[in-house]
GROMACS .gro file of C-alpha atoms in nm:
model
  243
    1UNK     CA    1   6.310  15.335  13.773
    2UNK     CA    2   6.111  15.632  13.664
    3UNK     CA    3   6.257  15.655  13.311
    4UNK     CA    4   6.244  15.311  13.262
    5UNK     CA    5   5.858  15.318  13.358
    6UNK     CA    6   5.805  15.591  13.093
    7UNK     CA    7   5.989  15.391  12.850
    8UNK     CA    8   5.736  15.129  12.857
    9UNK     CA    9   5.442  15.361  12.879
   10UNK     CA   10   5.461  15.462  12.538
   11UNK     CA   11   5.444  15.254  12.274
   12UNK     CA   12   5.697  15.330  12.027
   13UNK     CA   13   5.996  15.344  12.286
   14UNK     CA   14   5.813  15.008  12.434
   15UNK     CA   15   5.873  14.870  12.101
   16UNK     CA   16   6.224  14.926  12.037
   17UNK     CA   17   6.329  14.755  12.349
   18UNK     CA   18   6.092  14.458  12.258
   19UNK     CA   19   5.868  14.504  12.548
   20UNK     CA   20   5.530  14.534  12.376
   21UNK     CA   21   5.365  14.271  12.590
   22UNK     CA   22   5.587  14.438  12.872
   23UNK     CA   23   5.970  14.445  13.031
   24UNK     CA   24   6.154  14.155  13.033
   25UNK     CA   25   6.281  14.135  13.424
   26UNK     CA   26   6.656  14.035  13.295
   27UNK     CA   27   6.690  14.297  13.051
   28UNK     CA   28   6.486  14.540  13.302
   29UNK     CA   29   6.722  14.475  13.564
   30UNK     CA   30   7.046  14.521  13.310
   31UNK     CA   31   6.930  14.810  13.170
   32UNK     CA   32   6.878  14.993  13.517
   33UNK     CA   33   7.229  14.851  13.594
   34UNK     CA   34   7.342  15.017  13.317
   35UNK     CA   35   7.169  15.365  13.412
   36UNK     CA   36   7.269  15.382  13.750
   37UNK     CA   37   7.648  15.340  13.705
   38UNK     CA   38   7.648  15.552  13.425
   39UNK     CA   39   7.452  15.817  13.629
   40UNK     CA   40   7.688  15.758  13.907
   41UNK     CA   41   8.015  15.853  13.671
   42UNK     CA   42   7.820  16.150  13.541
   43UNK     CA   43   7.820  16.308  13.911
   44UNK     CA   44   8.159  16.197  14.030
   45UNK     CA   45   8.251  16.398  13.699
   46UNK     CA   46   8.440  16.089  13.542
   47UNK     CA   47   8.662  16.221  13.262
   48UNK     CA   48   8.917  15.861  13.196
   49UNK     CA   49   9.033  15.759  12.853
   50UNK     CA   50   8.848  15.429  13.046
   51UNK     CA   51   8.466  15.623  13.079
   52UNK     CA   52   8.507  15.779  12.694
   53UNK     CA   53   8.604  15.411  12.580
   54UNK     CA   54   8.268  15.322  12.784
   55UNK     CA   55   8.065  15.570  12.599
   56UNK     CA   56   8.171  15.517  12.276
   57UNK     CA   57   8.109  15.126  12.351
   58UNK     CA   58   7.759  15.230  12.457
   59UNK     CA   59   7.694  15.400  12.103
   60UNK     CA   60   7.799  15.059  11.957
   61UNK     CA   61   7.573  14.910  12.158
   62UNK     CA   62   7.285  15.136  12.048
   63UNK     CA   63   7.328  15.084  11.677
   64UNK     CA   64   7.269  14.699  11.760
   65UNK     CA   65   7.648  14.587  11.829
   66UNK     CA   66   7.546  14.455  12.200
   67UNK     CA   67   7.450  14.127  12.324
   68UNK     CA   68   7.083  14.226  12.286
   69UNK     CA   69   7.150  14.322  11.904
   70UNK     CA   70   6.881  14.618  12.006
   71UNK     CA   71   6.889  14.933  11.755
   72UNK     CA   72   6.822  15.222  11.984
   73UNK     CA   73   6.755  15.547  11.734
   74UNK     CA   74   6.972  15.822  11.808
   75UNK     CA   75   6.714  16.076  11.886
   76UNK     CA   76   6.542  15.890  12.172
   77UNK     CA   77   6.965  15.895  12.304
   78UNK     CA   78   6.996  16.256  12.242
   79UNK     CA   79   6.650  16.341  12.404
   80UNK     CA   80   6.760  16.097  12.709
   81UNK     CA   81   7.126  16.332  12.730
   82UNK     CA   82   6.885  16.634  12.721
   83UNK     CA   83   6.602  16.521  12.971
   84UNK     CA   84   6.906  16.432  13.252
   85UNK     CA   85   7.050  16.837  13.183
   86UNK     CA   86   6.648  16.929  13.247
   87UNK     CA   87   6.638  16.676  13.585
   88UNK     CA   88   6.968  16.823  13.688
   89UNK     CA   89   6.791  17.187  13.612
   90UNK     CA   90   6.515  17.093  13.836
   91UNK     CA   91   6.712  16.978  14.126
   92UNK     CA   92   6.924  17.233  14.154
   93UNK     CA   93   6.570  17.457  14.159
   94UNK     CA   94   6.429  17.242  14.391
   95UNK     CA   95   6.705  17.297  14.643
   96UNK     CA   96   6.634  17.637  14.623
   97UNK     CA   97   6.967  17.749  14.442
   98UNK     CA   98   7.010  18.088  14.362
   99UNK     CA   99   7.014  18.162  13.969
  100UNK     CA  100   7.357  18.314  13.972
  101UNK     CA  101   7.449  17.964  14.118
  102UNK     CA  102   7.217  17.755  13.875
  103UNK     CA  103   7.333  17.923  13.513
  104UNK     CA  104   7.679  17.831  13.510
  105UNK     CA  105   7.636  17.488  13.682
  106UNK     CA  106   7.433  17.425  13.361
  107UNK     CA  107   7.656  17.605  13.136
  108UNK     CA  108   7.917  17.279  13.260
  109UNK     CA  109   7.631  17.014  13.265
  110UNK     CA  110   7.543  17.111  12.906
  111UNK     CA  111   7.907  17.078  12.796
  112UNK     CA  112   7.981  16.782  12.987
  113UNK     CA  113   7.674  16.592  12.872
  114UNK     CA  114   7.747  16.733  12.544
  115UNK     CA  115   8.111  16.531  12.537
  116UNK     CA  116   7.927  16.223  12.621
  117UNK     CA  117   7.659  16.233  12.394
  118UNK     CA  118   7.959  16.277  12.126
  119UNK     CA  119   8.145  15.978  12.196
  120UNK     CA  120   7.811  15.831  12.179
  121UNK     CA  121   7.750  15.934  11.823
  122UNK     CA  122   8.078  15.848  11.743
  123UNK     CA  123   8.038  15.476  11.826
  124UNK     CA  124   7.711  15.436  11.683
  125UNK     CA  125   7.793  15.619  11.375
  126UNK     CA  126   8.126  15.410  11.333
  127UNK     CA  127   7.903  15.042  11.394
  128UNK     CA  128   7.678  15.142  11.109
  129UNK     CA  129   7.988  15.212  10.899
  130UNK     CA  130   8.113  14.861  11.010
  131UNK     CA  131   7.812  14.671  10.857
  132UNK     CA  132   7.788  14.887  10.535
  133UNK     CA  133   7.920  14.750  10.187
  134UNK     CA  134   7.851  14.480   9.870
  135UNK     CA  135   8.027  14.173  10.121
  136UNK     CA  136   8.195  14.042  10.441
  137UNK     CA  137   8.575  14.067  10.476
  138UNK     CA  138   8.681  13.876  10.790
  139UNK     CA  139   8.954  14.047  10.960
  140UNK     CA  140   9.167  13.769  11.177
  141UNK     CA  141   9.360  13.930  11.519
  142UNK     CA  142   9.612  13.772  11.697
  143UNK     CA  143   9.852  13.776  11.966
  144UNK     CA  144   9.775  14.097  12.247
  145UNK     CA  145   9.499  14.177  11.935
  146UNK     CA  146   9.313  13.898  12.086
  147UNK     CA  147   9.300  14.021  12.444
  148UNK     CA  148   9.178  14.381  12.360
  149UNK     CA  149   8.926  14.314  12.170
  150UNK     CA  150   8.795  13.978  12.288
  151UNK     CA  151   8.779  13.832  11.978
  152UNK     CA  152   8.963  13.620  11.723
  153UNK     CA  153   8.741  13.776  11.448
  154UNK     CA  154   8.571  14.095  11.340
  155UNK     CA  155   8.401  14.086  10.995
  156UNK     CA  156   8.352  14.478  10.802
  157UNK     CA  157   8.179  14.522  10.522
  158UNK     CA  158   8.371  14.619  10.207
  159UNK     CA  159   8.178  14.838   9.935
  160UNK     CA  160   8.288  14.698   9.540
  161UNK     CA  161   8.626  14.870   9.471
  162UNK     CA  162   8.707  14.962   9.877
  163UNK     CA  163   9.113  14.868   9.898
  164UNK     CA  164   9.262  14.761  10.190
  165UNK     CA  165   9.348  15.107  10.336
  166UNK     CA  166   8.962  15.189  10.333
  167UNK     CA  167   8.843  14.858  10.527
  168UNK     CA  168   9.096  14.928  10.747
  169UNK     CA  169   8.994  15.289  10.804
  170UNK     CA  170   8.659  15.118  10.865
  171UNK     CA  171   8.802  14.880  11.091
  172UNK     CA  172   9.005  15.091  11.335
  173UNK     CA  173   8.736  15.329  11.379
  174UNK     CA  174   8.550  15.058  11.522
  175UNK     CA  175   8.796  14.956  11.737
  176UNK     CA  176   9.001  15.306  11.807
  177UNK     CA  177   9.154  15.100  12.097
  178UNK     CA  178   9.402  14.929  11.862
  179UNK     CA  179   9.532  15.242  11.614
  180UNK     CA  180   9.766  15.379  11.800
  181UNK     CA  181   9.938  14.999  11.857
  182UNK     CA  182   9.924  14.868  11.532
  183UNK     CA  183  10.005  15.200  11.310
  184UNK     CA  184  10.203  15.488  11.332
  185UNK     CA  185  10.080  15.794  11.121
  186UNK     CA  186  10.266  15.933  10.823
  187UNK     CA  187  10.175  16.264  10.689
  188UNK     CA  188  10.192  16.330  10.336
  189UNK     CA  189  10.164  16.691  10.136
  190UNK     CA  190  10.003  16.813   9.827
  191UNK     CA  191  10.068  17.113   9.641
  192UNK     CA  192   9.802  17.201   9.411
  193UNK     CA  193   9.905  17.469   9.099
  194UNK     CA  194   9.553  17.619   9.182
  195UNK     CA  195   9.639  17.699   9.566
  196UNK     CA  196   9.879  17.904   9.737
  197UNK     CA  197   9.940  17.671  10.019
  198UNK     CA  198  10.028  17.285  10.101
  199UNK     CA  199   9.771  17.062  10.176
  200UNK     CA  200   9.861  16.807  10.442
  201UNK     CA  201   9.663  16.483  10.509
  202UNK     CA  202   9.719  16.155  10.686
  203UNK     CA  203   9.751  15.827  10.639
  204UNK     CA  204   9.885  15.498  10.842
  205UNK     CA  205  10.174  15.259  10.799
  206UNK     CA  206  10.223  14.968  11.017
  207UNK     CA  207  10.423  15.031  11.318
  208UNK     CA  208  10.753  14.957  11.357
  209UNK     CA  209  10.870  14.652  11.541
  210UNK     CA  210  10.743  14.382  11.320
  211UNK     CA  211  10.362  14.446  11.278
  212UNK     CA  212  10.262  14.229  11.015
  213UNK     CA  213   9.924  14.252  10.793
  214UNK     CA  214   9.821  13.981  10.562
  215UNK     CA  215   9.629  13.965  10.280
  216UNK     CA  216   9.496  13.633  10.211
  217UNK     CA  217   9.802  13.524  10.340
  218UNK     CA  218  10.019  13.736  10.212
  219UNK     CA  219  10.278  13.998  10.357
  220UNK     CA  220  10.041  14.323  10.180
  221UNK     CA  221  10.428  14.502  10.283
  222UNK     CA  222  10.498  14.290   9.976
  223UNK     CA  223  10.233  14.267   9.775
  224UNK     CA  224  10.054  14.582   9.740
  225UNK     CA  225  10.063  14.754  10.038
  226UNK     CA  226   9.737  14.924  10.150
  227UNK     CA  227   9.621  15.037   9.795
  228UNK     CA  228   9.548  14.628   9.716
  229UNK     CA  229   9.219  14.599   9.562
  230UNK     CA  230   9.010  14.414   9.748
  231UNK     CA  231   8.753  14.146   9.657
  232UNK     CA  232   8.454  13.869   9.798
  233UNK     CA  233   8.606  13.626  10.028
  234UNK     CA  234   8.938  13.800  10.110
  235UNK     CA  235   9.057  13.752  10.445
  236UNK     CA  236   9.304  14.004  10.659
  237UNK     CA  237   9.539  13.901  10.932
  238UNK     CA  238   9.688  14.114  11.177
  239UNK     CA  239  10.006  14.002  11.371
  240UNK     CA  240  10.190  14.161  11.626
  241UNK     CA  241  10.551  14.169  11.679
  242UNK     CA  242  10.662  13.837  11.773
  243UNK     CA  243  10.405  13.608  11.609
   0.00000   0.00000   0.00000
């Protein structure tokens, strides 16, 4: 309640969240929602693949991928990430811990909070990648793709020149959830007459089983591959096995 109280206080934080003429009680209430599980997943030292999906979702959300379409800057997240290490500071001072007992229980905190604040990053950074380029390229999902993702359609941006292996770079760092189903990696070397070792770097290939991706309708196993050029008003397709 407190930080939420500050927020509103002052008026530049007041204005990001729209509440200039004050908190709507809706978004009030969802945001402290919000808070107060996250808060409670911090303490019970939640490390899932489910909470770091969570966080990276909430970065999404802070670059204005949420419901609210709200562009939360990353440095009032960052000094939020750093004012909970300073509250958990206090309390521990407050309860009268000794500093032998206080230093490393920080030392975690700060790497803990550090993790999060990451995965954060990492989703906010990878929505503003999403929106970036010269035009829309609707990507179409089907099948489980559907279910994951709960969507039939997710529209990146493509820059003049991007081919499909870029947009799809784009895409599936959006939605990390779906790489590892849809591609299997493929390392490839490079031996340069200048160096004395082999570089190494990856790249994707659908995965095996009968993963299908189409390029305005097309099989791009077929016609292209993931080097096609692509252009305005191109649409992708992804198929799973089966469909």
């Amino acid at each position: 309640v407190g930080t939420y109280d500050h927020l509103l206080a002052v008026p530049e934080t007041a204005a990001v969240l729209g509440w200039e003429s004050g908190a709507d009680p809706d978004h009030l209430s969802e945001r402290r929602r919000f808070f107060a599980v996250w808060l409670a997943r911090v303490l019970g030292m939640d490390t899932s693949d489910e909470f770091a999906a969570y966080l990276f979702r909430a970065g999404k959300y802070h670059a204005a991928h949420g419901p609210r379409h709200i562009h939360v800057p990353p440095a009032y997240v960052t000094t939020s990430i750093g004012l909970m290490g300073a509250a958990f500071a206090r309390i521990m001072g407050e309860a009268g811990l000794p500093g032998k007992v206080v230093a490393p229980a920080m030392v975690g905190w700060n790497k803990y909070l550090s993790v999060q604040l990451h995965l954060m990053d990492m989703g906010y950074r990878a929505a503003l990648d999403f929106g970036r380029g010269d035009f829309p390229v609707a990507v179409g999902l089907y099948g489980r793709l559907r279910q994951t993702v709960g969507q039939r359609t997710l529209t990146p941006s493509a820059h003049s020149g991007d081919t499909l292996e870029v947009l799809l770079r784009k895409f599936f760092n959006y939605v990390p959830e779906l790489r590892a189903d849809c591609l299997q990696p493929v390392w490839h070397s490079h031996e340069k007459e200048s160096s004395s070792w082999v570089e190494v770097f990856q790249t994707y290939t659908p995965a095996p089983g009968g993963w299908r991706f189409l390029l305005n309708g097309r099989n791009t196993a077929y016609a292209g591959g993931f080097a096609a050029a692509l252009k305005p008003e191109d649409v992708i397709s992804i198929f799973p096995p089966g469909r």
